[in-house]
mmCIF file of C-alpha atoms in Angstrom:
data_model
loop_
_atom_site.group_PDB
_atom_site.id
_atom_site.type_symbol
_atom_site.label_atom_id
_atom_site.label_comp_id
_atom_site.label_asym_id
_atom_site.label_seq_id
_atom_site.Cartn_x
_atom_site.Cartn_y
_atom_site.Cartn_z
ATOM 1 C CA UNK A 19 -16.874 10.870 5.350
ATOM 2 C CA UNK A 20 -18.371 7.348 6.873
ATOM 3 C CA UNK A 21 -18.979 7.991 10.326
ATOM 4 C CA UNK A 22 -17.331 4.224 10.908
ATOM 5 C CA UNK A 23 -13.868 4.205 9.439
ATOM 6 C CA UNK A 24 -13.202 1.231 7.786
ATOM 7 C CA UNK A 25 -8.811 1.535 8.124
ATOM 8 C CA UNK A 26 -7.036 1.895 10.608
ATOM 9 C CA UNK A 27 -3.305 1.686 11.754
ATOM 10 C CA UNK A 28 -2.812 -1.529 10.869
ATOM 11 C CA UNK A 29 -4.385 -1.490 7.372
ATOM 12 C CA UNK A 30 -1.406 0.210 5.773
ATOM 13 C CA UNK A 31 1.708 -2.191 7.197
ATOM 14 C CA UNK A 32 5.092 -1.091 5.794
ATOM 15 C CA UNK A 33 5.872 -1.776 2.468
ATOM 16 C CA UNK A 34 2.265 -1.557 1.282
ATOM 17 C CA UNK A 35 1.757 -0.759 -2.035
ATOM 18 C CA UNK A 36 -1.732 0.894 -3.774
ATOM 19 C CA UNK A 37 -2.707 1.991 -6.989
ATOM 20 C CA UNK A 38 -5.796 4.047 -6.820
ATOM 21 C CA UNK A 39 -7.742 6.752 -8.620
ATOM 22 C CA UNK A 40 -8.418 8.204 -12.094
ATOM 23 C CA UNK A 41 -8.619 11.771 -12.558
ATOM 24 C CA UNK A 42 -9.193 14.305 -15.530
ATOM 25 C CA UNK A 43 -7.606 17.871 -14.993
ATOM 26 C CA UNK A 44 -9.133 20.249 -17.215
ATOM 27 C CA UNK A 45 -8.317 23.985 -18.054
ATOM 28 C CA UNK A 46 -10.870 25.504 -16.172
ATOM 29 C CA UNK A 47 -9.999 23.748 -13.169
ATOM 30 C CA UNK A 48 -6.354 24.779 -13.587
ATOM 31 C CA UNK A 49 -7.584 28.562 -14.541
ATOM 32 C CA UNK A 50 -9.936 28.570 -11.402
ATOM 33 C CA UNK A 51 -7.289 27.383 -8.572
ATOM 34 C CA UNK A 52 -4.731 29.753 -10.220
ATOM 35 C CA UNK A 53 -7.078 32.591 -10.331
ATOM 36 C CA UNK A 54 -7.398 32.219 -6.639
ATOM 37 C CA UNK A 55 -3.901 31.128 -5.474
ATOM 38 C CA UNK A 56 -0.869 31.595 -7.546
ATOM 39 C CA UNK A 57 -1.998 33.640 -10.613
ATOM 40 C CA UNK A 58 1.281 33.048 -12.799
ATOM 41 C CA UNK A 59 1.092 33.526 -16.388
ATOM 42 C CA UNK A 60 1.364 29.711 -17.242
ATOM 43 C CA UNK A 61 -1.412 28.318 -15.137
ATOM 44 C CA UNK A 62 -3.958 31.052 -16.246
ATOM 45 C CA UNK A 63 -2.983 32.268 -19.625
ATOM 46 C CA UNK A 64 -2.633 29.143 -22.463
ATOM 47 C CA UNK A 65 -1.287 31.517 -25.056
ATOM 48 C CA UNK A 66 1.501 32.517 -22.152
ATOM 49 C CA UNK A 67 1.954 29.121 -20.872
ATOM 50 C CA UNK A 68 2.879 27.861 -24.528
ATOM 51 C CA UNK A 69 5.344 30.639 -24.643
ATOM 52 C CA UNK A 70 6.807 29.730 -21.273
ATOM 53 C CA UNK A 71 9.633 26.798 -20.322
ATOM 54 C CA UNK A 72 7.002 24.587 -19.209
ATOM 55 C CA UNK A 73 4.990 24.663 -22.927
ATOM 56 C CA UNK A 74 1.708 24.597 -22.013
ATOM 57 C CA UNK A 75 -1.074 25.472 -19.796
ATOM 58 C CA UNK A 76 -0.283 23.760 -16.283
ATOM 59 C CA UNK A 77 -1.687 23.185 -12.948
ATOM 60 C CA UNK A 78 -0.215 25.619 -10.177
ATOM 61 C CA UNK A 79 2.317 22.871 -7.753
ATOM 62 C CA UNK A 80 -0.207 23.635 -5.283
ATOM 63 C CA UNK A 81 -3.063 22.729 -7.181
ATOM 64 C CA UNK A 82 -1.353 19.815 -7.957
ATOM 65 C CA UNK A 83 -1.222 18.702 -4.308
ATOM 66 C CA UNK A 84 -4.940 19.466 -3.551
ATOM 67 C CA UNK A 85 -5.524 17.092 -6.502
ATOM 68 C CA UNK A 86 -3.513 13.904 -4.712
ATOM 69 C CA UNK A 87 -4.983 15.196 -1.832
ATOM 70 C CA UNK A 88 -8.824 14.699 -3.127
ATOM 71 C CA UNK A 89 -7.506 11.264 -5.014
ATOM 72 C CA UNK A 90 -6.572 10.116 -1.759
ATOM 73 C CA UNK A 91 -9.667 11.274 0.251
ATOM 74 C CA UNK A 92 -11.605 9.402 -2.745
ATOM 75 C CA UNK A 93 -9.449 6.402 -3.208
ATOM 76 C CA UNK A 94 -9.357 5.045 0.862
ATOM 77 C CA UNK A 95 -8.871 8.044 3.343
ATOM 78 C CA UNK A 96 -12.158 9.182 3.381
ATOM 79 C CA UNK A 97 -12.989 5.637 5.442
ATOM 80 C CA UNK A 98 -9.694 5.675 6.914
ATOM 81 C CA UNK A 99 -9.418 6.830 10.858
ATOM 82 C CA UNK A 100 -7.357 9.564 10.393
ATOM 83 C CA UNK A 101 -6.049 12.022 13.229
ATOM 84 C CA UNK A 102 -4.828 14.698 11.071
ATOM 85 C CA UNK A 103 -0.487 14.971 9.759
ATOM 86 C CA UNK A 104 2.003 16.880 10.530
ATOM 87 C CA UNK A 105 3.607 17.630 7.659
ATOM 88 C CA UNK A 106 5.314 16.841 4.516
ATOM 89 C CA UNK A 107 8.986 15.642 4.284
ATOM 90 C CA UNK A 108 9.651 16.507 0.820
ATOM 91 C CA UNK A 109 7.472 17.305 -2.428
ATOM 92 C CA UNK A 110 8.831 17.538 -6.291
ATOM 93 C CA UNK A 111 6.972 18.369 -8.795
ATOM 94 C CA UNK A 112 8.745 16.580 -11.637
ATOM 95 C CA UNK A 113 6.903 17.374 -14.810
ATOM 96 C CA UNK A 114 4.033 19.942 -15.518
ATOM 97 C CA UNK A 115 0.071 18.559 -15.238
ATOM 98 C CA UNK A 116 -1.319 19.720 -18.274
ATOM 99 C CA UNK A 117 -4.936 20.034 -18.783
ATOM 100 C CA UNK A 118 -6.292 16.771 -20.618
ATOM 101 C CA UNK A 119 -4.177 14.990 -18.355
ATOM 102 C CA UNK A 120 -6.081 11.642 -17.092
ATOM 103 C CA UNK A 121 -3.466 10.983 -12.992
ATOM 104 C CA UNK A 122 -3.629 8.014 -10.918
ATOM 105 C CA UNK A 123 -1.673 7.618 -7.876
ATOM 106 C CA UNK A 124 0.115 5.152 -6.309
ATOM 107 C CA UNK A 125 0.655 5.209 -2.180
ATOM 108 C CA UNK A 126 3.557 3.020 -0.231
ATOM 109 C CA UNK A 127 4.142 2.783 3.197
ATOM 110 C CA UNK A 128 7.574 3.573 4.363
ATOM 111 C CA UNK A 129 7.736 3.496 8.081
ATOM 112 C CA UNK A 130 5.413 2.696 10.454
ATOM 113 C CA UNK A 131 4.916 2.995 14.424
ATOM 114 C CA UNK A 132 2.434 3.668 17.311
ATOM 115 C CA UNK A 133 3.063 6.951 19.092
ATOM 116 C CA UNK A 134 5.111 6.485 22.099
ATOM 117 C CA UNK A 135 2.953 8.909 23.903
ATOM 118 C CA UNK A 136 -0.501 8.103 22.860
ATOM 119 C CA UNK A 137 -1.366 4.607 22.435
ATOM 120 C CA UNK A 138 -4.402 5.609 20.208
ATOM 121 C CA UNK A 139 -2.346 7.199 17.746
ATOM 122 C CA UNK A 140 0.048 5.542 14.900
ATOM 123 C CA UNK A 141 2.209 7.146 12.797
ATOM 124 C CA UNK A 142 2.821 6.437 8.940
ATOM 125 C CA UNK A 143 5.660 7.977 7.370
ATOM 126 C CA UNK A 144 3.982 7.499 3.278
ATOM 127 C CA UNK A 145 4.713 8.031 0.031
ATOM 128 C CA UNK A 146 2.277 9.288 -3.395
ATOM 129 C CA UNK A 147 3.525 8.902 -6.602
ATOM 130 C CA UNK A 148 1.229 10.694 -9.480
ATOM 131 C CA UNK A 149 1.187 9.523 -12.526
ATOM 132 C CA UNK A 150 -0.083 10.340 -15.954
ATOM 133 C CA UNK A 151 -2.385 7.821 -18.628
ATOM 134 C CA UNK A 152 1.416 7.065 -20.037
ATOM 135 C CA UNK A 153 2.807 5.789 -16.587
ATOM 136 C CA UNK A 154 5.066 9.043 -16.760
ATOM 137 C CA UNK A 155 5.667 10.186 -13.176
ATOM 138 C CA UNK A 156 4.472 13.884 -12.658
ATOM 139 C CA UNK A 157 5.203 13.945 -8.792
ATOM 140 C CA UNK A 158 6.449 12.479 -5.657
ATOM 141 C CA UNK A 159 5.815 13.267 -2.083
ATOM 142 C CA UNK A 160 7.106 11.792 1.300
ATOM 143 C CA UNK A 161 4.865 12.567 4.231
ATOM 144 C CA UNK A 162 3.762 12.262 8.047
ATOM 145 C CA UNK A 163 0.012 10.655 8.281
ATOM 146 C CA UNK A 164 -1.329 10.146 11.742
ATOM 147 C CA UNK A 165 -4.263 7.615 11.925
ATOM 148 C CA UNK A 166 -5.675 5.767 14.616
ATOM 149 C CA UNK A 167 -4.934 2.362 16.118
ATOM 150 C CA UNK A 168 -8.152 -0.401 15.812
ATOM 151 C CA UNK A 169 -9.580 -0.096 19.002
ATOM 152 C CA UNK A 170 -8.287 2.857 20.038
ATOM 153 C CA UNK A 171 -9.424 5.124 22.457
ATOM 154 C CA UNK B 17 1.065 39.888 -13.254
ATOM 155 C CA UNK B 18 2.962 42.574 -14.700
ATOM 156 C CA UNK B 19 5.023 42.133 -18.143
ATOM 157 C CA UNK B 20 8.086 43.582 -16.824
ATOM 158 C CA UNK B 21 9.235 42.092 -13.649
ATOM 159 C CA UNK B 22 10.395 43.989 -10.581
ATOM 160 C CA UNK B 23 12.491 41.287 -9.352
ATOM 161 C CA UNK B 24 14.910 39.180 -10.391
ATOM 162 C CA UNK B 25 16.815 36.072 -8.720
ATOM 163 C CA UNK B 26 19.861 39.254 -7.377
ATOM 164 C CA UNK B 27 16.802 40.526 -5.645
ATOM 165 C CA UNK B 28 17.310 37.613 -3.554
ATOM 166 C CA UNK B 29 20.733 37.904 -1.281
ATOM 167 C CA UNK B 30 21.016 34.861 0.862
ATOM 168 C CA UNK B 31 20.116 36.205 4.583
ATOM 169 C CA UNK B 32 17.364 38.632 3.562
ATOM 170 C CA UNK B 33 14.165 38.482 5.862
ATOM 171 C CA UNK B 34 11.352 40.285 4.195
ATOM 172 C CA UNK B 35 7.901 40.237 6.475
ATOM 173 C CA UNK B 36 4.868 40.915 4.300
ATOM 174 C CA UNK B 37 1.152 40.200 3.851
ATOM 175 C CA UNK B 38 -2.046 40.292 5.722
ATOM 176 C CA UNK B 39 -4.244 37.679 4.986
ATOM 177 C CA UNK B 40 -7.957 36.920 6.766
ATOM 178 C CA UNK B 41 -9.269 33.225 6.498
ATOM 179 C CA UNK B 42 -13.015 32.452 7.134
ATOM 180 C CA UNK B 43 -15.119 29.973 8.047
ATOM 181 C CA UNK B 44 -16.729 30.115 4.640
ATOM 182 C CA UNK B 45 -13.043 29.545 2.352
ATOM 183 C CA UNK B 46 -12.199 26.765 4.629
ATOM 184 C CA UNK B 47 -14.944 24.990 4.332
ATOM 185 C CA UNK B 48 -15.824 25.808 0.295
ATOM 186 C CA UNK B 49 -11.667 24.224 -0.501
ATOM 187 C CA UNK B 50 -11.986 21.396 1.930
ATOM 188 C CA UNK B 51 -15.144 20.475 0.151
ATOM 189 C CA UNK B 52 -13.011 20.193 -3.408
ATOM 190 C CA UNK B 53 -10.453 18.509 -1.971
ATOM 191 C CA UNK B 54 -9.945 17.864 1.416
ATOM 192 C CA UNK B 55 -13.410 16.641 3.238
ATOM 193 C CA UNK B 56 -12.322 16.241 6.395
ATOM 194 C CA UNK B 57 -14.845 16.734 8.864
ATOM 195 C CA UNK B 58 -12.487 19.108 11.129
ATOM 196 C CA UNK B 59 -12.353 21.084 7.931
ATOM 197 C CA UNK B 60 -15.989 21.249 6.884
ATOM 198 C CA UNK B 61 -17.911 20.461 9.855
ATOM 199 C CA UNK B 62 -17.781 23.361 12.428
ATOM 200 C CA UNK B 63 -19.437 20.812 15.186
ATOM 201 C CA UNK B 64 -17.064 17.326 14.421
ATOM 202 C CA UNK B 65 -14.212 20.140 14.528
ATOM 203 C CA UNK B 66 -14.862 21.427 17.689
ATOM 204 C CA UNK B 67 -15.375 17.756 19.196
ATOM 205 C CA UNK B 68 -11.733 16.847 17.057
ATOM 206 C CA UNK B 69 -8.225 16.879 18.667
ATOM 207 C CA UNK B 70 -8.082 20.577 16.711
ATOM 208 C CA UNK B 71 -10.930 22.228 18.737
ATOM 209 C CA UNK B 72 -12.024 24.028 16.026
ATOM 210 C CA UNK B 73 -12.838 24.542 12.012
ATOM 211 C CA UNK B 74 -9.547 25.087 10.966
ATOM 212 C CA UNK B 75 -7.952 24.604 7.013
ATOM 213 C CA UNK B 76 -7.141 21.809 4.954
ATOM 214 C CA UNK B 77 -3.260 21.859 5.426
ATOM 215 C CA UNK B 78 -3.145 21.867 1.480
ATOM 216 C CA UNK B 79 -5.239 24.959 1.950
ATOM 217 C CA UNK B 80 -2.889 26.854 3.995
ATOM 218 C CA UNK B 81 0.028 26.012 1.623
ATOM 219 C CA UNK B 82 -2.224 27.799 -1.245
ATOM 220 C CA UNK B 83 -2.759 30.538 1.000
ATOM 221 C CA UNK B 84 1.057 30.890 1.262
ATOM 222 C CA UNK B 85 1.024 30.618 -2.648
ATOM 223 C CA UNK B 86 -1.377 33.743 -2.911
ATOM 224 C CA UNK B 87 0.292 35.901 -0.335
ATOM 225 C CA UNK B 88 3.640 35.063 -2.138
ATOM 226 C CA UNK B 89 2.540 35.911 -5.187
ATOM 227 C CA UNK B 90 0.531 39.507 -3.869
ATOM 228 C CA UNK B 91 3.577 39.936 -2.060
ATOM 229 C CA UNK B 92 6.368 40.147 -4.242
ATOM 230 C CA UNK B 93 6.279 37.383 -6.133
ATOM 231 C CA UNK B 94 3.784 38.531 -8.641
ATOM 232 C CA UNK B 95 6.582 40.843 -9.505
ATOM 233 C CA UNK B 96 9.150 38.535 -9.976
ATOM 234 C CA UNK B 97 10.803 37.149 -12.751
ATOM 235 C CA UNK B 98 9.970 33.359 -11.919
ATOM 236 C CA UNK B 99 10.543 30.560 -14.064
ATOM 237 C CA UNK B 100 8.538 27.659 -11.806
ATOM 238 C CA UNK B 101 9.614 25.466 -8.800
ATOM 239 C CA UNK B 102 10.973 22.300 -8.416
ATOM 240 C CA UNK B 103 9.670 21.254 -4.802
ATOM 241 C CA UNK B 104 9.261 21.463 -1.526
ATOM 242 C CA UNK B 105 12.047 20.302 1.078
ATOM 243 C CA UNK B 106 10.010 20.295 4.237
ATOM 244 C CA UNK B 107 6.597 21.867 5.087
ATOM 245 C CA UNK B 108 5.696 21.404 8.590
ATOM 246 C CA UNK B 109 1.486 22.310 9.620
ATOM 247 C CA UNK B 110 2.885 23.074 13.336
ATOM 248 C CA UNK B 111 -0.445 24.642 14.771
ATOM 249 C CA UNK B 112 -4.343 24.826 12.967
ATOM 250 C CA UNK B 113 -5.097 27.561 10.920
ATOM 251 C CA UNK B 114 -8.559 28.598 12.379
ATOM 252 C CA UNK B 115 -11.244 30.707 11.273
ATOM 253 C CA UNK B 116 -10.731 34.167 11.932
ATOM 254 C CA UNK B 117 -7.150 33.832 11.771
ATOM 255 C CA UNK B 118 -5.263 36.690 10.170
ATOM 256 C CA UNK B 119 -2.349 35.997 8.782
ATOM 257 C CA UNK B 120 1.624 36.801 7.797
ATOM 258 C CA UNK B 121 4.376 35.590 6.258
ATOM 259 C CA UNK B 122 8.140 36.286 6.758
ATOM 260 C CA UNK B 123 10.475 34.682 3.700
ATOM 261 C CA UNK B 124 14.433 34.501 3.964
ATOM 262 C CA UNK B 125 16.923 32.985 1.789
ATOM 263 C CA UNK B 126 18.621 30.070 2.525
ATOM 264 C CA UNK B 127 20.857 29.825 -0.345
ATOM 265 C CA UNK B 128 21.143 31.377 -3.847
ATOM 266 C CA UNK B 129 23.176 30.003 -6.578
ATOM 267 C CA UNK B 130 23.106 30.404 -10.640
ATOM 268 C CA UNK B 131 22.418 27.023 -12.409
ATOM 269 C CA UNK B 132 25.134 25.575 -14.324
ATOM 270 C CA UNK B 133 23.516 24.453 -17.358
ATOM 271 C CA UNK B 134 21.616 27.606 -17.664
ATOM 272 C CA UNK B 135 23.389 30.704 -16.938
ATOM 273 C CA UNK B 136 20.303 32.949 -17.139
ATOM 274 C CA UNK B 137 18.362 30.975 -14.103
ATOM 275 C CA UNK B 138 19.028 31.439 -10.663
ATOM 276 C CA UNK B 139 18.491 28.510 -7.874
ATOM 277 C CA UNK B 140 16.819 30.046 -4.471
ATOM 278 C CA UNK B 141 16.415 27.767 -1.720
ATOM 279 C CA UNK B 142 14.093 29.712 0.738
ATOM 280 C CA UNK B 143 12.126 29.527 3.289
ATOM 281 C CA UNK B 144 8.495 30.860 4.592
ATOM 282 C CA UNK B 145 6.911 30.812 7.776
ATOM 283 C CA UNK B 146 3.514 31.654 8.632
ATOM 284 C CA UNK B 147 2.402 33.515 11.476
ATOM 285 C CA UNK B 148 -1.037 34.529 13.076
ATOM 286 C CA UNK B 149 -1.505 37.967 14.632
ATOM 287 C CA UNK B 150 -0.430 36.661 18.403
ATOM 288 C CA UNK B 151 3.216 35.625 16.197
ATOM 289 C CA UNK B 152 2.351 32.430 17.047
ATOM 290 C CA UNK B 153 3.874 30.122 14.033
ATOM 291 C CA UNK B 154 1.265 28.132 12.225
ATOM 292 C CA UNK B 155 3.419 26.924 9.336
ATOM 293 C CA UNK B 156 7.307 26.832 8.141
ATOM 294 C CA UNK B 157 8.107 25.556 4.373
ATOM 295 C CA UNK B 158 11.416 25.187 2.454
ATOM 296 C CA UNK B 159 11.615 24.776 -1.301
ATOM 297 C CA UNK B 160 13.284 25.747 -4.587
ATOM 298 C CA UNK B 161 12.312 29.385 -6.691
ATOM 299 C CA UNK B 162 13.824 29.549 -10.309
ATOM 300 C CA UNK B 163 14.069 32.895 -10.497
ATOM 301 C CA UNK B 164 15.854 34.523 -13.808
ATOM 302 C CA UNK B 165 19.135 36.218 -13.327
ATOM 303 C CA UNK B 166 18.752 40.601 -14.366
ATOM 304 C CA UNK B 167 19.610 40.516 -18.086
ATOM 305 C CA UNK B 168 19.294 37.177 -18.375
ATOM 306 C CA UNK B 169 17.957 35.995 -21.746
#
């Protein structure tokens, strides 16, 4: 984290479209977060996983958002004035995130307005896409992001 | 996981309330996920935290929905017959989770139906909320369980 954000409020007007980040999931990523937080048979076991409805060994949903999470941090939030969110408006998880997979994400601004009761603060209702090296969408969330205004307080 | 689930989507009646878990977060877990994916200061910096508008080291929201995951999953889930998720309606961070905190979860069902196309899955909408120990509610989620109907193929 810069110490001097570089966006603020009014670097992400609405409508905004970016495409940002590369990232390669592997298995022992997938194995590791699962181990840890949602220990189903197809996001620890491969032989399972190919046996199960989703075919192969998969990222837990979860460790699918910490992912978009980090890609954003990388791709423009780490410099970005941020105050924290709320919370998320809707997540779907479309189609599993195999190990091998190479994501990218895209980010959109939706809505967009300064907090009626602190001046300081806007708020940016967003949207991530995540997609795979074929352009094939794996998921989609909506979401609350509070960041500060330029000059803010 | 065990081979032969406990639970299956019946186990579900729309209107149950089951309270379960007991989870402790530290300082240490906060800090070790925000640094994979989630550098926040407030979330890895004890200091920047305490100066942030959250007064104090407290988890990467993405964090406390895989904390959810893992007391799901010890608490019944784990035992269920679950074939995946499809998303996440709403998840609202309403208060920090801090260091220290220890935590619960209550889970009711919001509505239970059996899919259409596939007459051995079952279609949960639920919901979880996450308490600390003063029942003060740090989280609330709604999303979709597949959960296979008992004697389903």
């Amino acid at each position: 984290m810069s110490s001097a954000p570089e966006f603020f409020f009014e670097d992400f007007p609405v409508g905004q479209v970016l495409d940002y980040g590369s990232y390669h999931v592997t298995a022992e990523e997938i194995v590791s977060f699962a181990r840890e937080f949602d220990p189903q048979p197809f996001h620890i076991d491969e032989k399972a996983a190919k046996a199960s409805m989703l075919g192969g060994l998969c990222a837990s949903g979860w460790h699918v958002c910490a992912i978009v999470m980090r890609m954003m941090v990388d791709g423009y939030f780490g410099r970005t004035a941020s105050m924290g969110s709320t919370g998320i408006d809707e997540m779907k998880w479309l189609k599993p995130v195999f190990a091998g997979d190479r994501l990218s994400c895209r980010r959109t601004t939706l809505a967009a307005r300064v907090s009626a009761k602190r001046a300081e603060m806007g708020i940016l209702k967003m949207q991530w896409e995540l997609f795979d090296a074929n352009s094939q969408k794996k998921a989609e969330m909506t979401g609350i992001k509070l960041i500060k205004v330029r000059g803010g307080a």
